[in-house]
Coordinates of C-alpha atoms and ligand atoms in Angstrom, one line a residue:
M1 CA 3.7 -16.0 -21.8
P2 CA 6.9 -15.7 -19.8
Q3 CA 6.3 -12.6 -16.8
L4 CA 7.5 -9.4 -18.3
A5 CA 9.1 -6.6 -17.1
Y6 CA 9.9 -2.9 -18.0
V7 CA 13.1 -1.2 -17.1
D8 CA 14.0 2.3 -18.5
G9 CA 12.0 2.3 -22.3
R10 CA 12.2 -1.5 -22.7
V11 CA 10.4 -4.8 -22.3
L12 CA 11.9 -7.6 -20.6
P13 CA 11.2 -11.2 -19.9
L14 CA 11.3 -10.3 -15.9
R15 CA 14.2 -12.8 -16.2
D16 CA 16.0 -10.7 -17.5
A17 CA 15.5 -7.9 -15.8
G18 CA 17.7 -5.6 -14.2
V19 CA 19.8 -2.2 -13.2
G20 CA 23.2 -1.8 -12.4
V21 CA 25.1 -1.7 -8.9
E22 CA 25.1 1.9 -8.9
D23 CA 21.7 2.6 -8.6
R24 CA 21.0 4.8 -6.5
G25 CA 17.3 2.6 -5.5
L26 CA 19.8 -0.3 -4.6
Q27 CA 22.3 0.9 -3.2
F28 CA 20.3 4.7 -1.1
A29 CA 17.1 3.4 -1.2
D30 CA 16.8 7.0 -3.1
A31 CA 13.4 6.0 -4.6
I32 CA 9.9 5.8 -4.6
Y33 CA 7.1 3.1 -5.5
E34 CA 3.0 2.7 -6.0
V35 CA 1.6 -0.9 -6.0
V36 CA -1.3 -0.9 -8.1
A37 CA -4.5 -3.6 -8.1
V38 CA -5.7 -4.3 -11.4
L39 CA -8.8 -6.3 -11.4
G40 CA -10.1 -7.5 -15.1
G41 CA -7.3 -6.0 -17.1
R42 CA -8.1 -2.3 -15.6
L43 CA -6.2 -0.2 -13.3
L44 CA -7.6 0.6 -9.6
D45 CA -8.2 4.2 -8.4
W46 CA -5.1 4.8 -10.9
P47 CA -5.6 8.9 -10.9
A48 CA -5.3 8.9 -7.2
H49 CA -1.9 6.8 -7.7
L50 CA -1.1 9.1 -9.6
V51 CA -1.4 12.1 -7.8
R52 CA 0.4 10.8 -4.3
L53 CA 3.5 9.3 -7.1
R54 CA 4.5 13.2 -8.6
R55 CA 3.9 14.8 -4.0
N56 CA 7.2 11.5 -3.8
L57 CA 8.6 12.3 -6.3
A58 CA 8.5 16.0 -5.2
A59 CA 9.0 15.7 -1.8
L60 CA 12.7 14.1 -2.6
F61 CA 13.2 16.5 -6.0
I62 CA 13.5 14.2 -7.8
D63 CA 13.0 14.5 -11.3
F64 CA 11.0 13.1 -13.8
P65 CA 10.3 14.3 -17.2
M66 CA 7.7 11.8 -17.8
S67 CA 4.8 13.3 -18.0
D68 CA 1.0 11.0 -16.5
A69 CA -0.2 10.4 -20.2
A70 CA 2.7 8.7 -21.0
L71 CA 3.8 7.0 -17.7
S72 CA -0.4 5.5 -18.1
A73 CA 0.6 4.4 -21.5
Q74 CA 3.5 2.2 -21.0
A75 CA 2.3 1.3 -17.6
L76 CA -1.3 -0.4 -19.5
R77 CA 0.8 -1.6 -22.3
L78 CA 2.5 -3.8 -19.8
V79 CA -0.7 -4.6 -18.0
A80 CA -1.9 -5.9 -21.6
A81 CA 0.4 -7.3 -22.2
N82 CA 1.5 -9.7 -19.3
G83 CA -2.5 -11.1 -19.6
H84 CA -2.9 -11.7 -16.5
K85 CA -7.0 -10.2 -14.9
Q86 CA -6.0 -9.9 -11.5
A87 CA -2.2 -9.1 -10.7
L88 CA -0.2 -6.7 -9.2
L89 CA 1.4 -3.0 -11.7
Y90 CA 5.2 -2.1 -9.3
I91 CA 6.4 1.3 -10.7
Q92 CA 8.9 2.3 -9.1
I93 CA 10.7 5.6 -10.3
G94 CA 14.9 6.4 -8.6
R95 CA 17.2 8.8 -8.7
G96 CA 19.2 6.3 -11.1
A97 CA 22.4 5.1 -11.9
A98 CA 26.1 7.3 -10.7
R99 CA 28.7 7.0 -9.1
R100 CA 28.6 6.3 -5.7
D101 CA 27.9 9.5 -3.3
H102 CA 25.1 10.6 -0.6
G103 CA 24.8 13.3 -2.2
F104 CA 22.5 13.7 -5.0
P105 CA 24.4 13.4 -8.7
S106 CA 24.0 16.6 -10.6
D107 CA 23.8 14.8 -13.9
P108 CA 20.7 12.3 -12.2
N109 CA 19.0 11.1 -15.3
A110 CA 15.9 8.9 -13.4
S111 CA 15.2 5.1 -13.7
L112 CA 11.6 4.4 -13.9
I113 CA 10.7 0.9 -13.3
M114 CA 7.4 -1.5 -14.1
T115 CA 6.4 -5.0 -13.3
V116 CA 3.6 -7.4 -13.3
R117 CA 2.7 -9.8 -11.3
R118 CA -0.1 -12.4 -10.8
F119 CA -2.5 -11.7 -7.7
D120 CA -4.9 -13.1 -6.5
F121 CA -7.4 -10.7 -4.6
Q122 CA -10.4 -13.6 -4.3
Q123 CA -8.4 -14.7 -1.6
R124 CA -10.0 -11.1 0.2
I125 CA -13.3 -11.6 0.1
A126 CA -12.8 -15.2 1.5
Q127 CA -10.4 -13.4 4.3
L128 CA -13.6 -11.9 5.1
Q129 CA -15.2 -14.4 6.6
T130 CA -12.5 -15.4 8.6
G131 CA -10.5 -12.2 9.5
V132 CA -7.2 -11.9 10.4
G133 CA -4.7 -11.8 13.8
V134 CA -2.3 -8.8 13.4
I135 CA 0.5 -8.4 16.7
T136 CA 2.4 -5.2 17.6
V137 CA 5.7 -3.7 17.3
N138 CA 7.0 -1.0 18.2
D139 CA 6.9 2.7 15.2
M140 CA 11.1 2.7 14.4
R141 CA 10.8 3.6 10.7
W142 CA 12.1 7.2 10.5
G143 CA 10.0 10.2 11.0
R144 CA 8.5 10.7 6.6
V145 CA 7.2 7.4 6.6
D146 CA 4.8 9.7 4.9
I147 CA 7.2 10.1 1.4
K148 CA 6.7 6.1 -0.1
T149 CA 10.2 5.3 -0.4
T150 CA 11.2 2.1 -1.1
G151 CA 12.9 2.4 2.7
L152 CA 11.0 -0.3 4.5
L153 CA 13.6 -2.3 6.5
A154 CA 11.8 -1.5 9.3
N155 CA 8.7 -2.4 7.2
V156 CA 9.9 -5.6 5.6
L157 CA 11.1 -6.7 9.8
A158 CA 7.8 -5.7 11.0
K159 CA 6.0 -8.6 9.4
Q160 CA 8.7 -11.3 9.4
D161 CA 7.7 -10.5 13.1
A162 CA 4.1 -11.3 12.1
R163 CA 4.7 -14.3 10.2
N164 CA 7.2 -15.4 12.8
A165 CA 4.2 -15.4 15.1
G166 CA 1.3 -17.1 12.8
A167 CA -0.2 -13.5 11.9
F168 CA -1.5 -11.7 9.3
E169 CA 0.4 -8.2 9.7
A170 CA 2.6 -6.0 13.1
W171 CA 0.4 -3.0 13.8
M172 CA 3.8 -0.5 14.3
V173 CA 2.5 1.7 18.1
A174 CA 4.7 5.3 19.0
E175 CA 6.4 5.0 21.7
D176 CA 3.0 7.3 24.1
G177 CA 1.3 3.9 22.9
T178 CA -0.3 5.1 19.3
V179 CA -1.0 2.0 17.0
R180 CA -0.2 4.5 13.9
E181 CA -0.8 1.4 10.7
G182 CA 0.7 -1.8 9.9
G183 CA 3.3 -2.6 7.8
S184 CA 1.5 -2.2 4.5
T185 CA -2.2 -1.7 5.7
N186 CA -2.9 1.0 7.6
A187 CA -5.3 0.7 11.3
W188 CA -9.2 1.2 11.9
I189 CA -10.8 0.3 14.5
V190 CA -14.9 1.1 15.6
R191 CA -16.6 1.9 18.0
G192 CA -20.5 2.4 19.8
G193 CA -20.6 2.9 15.2
T194 CA -17.9 4.9 15.3
V195 CA -14.8 4.4 13.0
F196 CA -11.3 5.7 14.0
T197 CA -8.2 5.8 11.5
H198 CA -5.4 7.7 12.1
P199 CA -5.2 11.1 10.8
L200 CA -2.6 11.5 7.6
S201 CA 0.3 12.9 8.8
R202 CA 4.1 12.6 8.7
H203 CA 3.8 8.7 10.5
I204 CA 1.0 7.3 7.9
L205 CA 1.4 6.6 4.3
P206 CA -1.8 8.3 3.4
G207 CA -3.2 5.0 1.9
I208 CA -5.0 5.0 -1.5
A209 CA -8.2 1.9 -0.2
R210 CA -7.5 4.5 3.1
S211 CA -8.8 7.6 1.1
A212 CA -11.5 5.8 -1.0
L213 CA -12.8 4.2 2.2
L214 CA -13.8 7.5 4.0
R215 CA -14.6 8.4 1.2
L216 CA -17.6 5.8 0.0
A217 CA -18.0 5.5 4.4
A218 CA -21.1 8.1 4.4
D219 CA -22.8 6.2 1.2
V220 CA -23.3 3.3 3.6
Q221 CA -24.0 5.7 6.5
V222 CA -20.7 5.1 8.5
R223 CA -19.7 8.2 10.1
V224 CA -15.3 8.0 10.5
V225 CA -13.9 10.0 12.2
E226 CA -9.8 10.6 11.0
E227 CA -9.0 10.8 15.0
A228 CA -5.7 9.2 16.3
F229 CA -6.6 6.0 18.9
D230 CA -3.8 4.2 21.2
L231 CA -4.2 0.0 21.9
E232 CA -5.4 -0.1 25.5
T233 CA -8.4 1.4 22.8
A234 CA -7.9 -1.0 19.8
R235 CA -8.0 -3.5 23.1
S236 CA -11.2 -3.3 23.9
A237 CA -12.6 -2.0 20.6
D238 CA -16.1 -3.7 19.1
E239 CA -14.3 -3.9 15.5
A240 CA -10.8 -3.6 13.9
F241 CA -9.8 -3.7 10.4
L242 CA -7.1 -2.9 7.6
T243 CA -6.9 -1.0 4.7
S244 CA -4.4 -1.4 1.8
T245 CA -4.4 -1.8 -2.2
T246 CA -3.4 -5.5 -2.2
S247 CA -6.4 -6.0 1.4
P248 CA -8.9 -3.8 0.1
I249 CA -10.7 -3.5 4.2
L250 CA -9.9 -7.5 6.2
P251 CA -11.0 -7.7 9.6
V252 CA -8.8 -7.8 12.2
V253 CA -10.0 -10.0 15.1
R254 CA -7.5 -11.2 17.2
I255 CA -4.2 -8.5 18.5
D256 CA -1.3 -10.2 19.5
G257 CA -3.8 -13.3 19.9
V258 CA -6.6 -11.4 22.0
A259 CA -10.0 -11.5 20.1
V260 CA -12.0 -8.4 19.3
G261 CA -14.5 -7.8 20.2
D262 CA -16.8 -11.3 19.8
G263 CA -14.1 -12.2 18.3
K264 CA -15.9 -12.7 14.6
P265 CA -15.5 -10.4 11.8
G266 CA -17.9 -7.6 12.8
P267 CA -21.4 -5.7 11.0
V268 CA -19.7 -2.4 10.7
T269 CA -16.4 -4.0 8.8
A270 CA -18.3 -5.9 6.2
R271 CA -21.1 -2.8 5.5
L272 CA -17.8 -0.9 4.7
A273 CA -17.1 -4.0 2.7
G274 CA -19.8 -4.6 1.0
A275 CA -19.2 -0.3 -0.3
I276 CA -15.6 -1.0 -1.4
W277 CA -16.1 -4.0 -3.7
A278 CA -19.0 -2.8 -4.6
D279 CA -17.0 0.3 -5.9
I280 CA -14.2 -1.6 -6.8
T281 CA -16.8 -3.8 -9.4
A282 CA -17.7 0.3 -10.4
Q283 CA -14.3 0.9 -11.9
T284 CA -12.7 -2.2 -13.1
G285 CA -15.7 -4.6 -13.8
W286 CA -14.0 -7.4 -11.5
T287 CA -17.0 -9.3 -10.1
A288 CA -15.9 -11.1 -6.9
F289 CA -18.8 -12.2 -5.4
Ligands
LIG1 N1 0.9 2.3 5.0 C1 2.1 1.3 5.0 C2 2.9 1.6 5.1 C3 2.6 0.8 3.6 O1 3.3 0.4 2.9 C4 0.9 0.7 3.0 C5 1.1 0.1 0.3 N2 1.8 1.2 0.1 C6 0.0 1.3 3.5 C7 -0.6 1.5 4.4 C8 -1.5 1.5 1.8 O2 -1.2 1.5 1.0 P1 -1.8 1.4 -0.2 O3 -3.8 1.0 0.4 O4 -1.8 2.5 -0.7 O5 -1.8 1.1 -0.3

């Protein structure tokens, strides 16, 4: 079965899908996006993704006339047509194509692109046993990283640094030493049984997996505080982990090559992982275990 994409009302083979050279998403990263987990053919945390998508459109003054119901129907149709049980749905909405000029076009015509690619979530279960390593880099992004735009160059470079170092992720650290988040994941540590993560602000992306964890932690009697921590504190933490749509929760067992705690995935992270994967099963019917 060929991979299918959606571009402005048309469903077509991914290899034939494209946008014009004057698309503002292409030229200015004047676009927002979402990545949604598809498990058992169902969309995980879809209402939360819709809320974030609308907030990002409003933040960039992108006028997108399609209703939530119509967008949901198109997304589900594409997911069904692609037929993957485990996949990632990518949605990008931009200010559309116009003669190149920084200011907004006077008659903008927002564009919608969607793709569905197979994705192996089972590997994330295996990684719960081993954990992953992160490196640290300076956070050199712009001042509104809470808006999920396609302008991801600093994240791209950070992730490549991580890959070059044989690490899974790069944690982006502010000039004052505060750990903000990863290149595409939120960052967490555990100290004395309490979990810490950076509070919502203009300096982090409000992750959907992050909010799922905040909602579920109480179910497994884990205390979480939204309080920033610095790199030194992270290095001496008992445990660390990361969250995202593509990595619902993964233990971080090395920071810059140095073991966190005893260098093995810890018990608090394991309890949270149990709660998160149970919620994924409850929402989608998909079981990994
Ligand atoms: N931070 C950044 C910078 C990201 O790009 C992502 C992934 N979109 C996240 C955190 C995690 O967000 P989510 O849980 O919604 O995937």
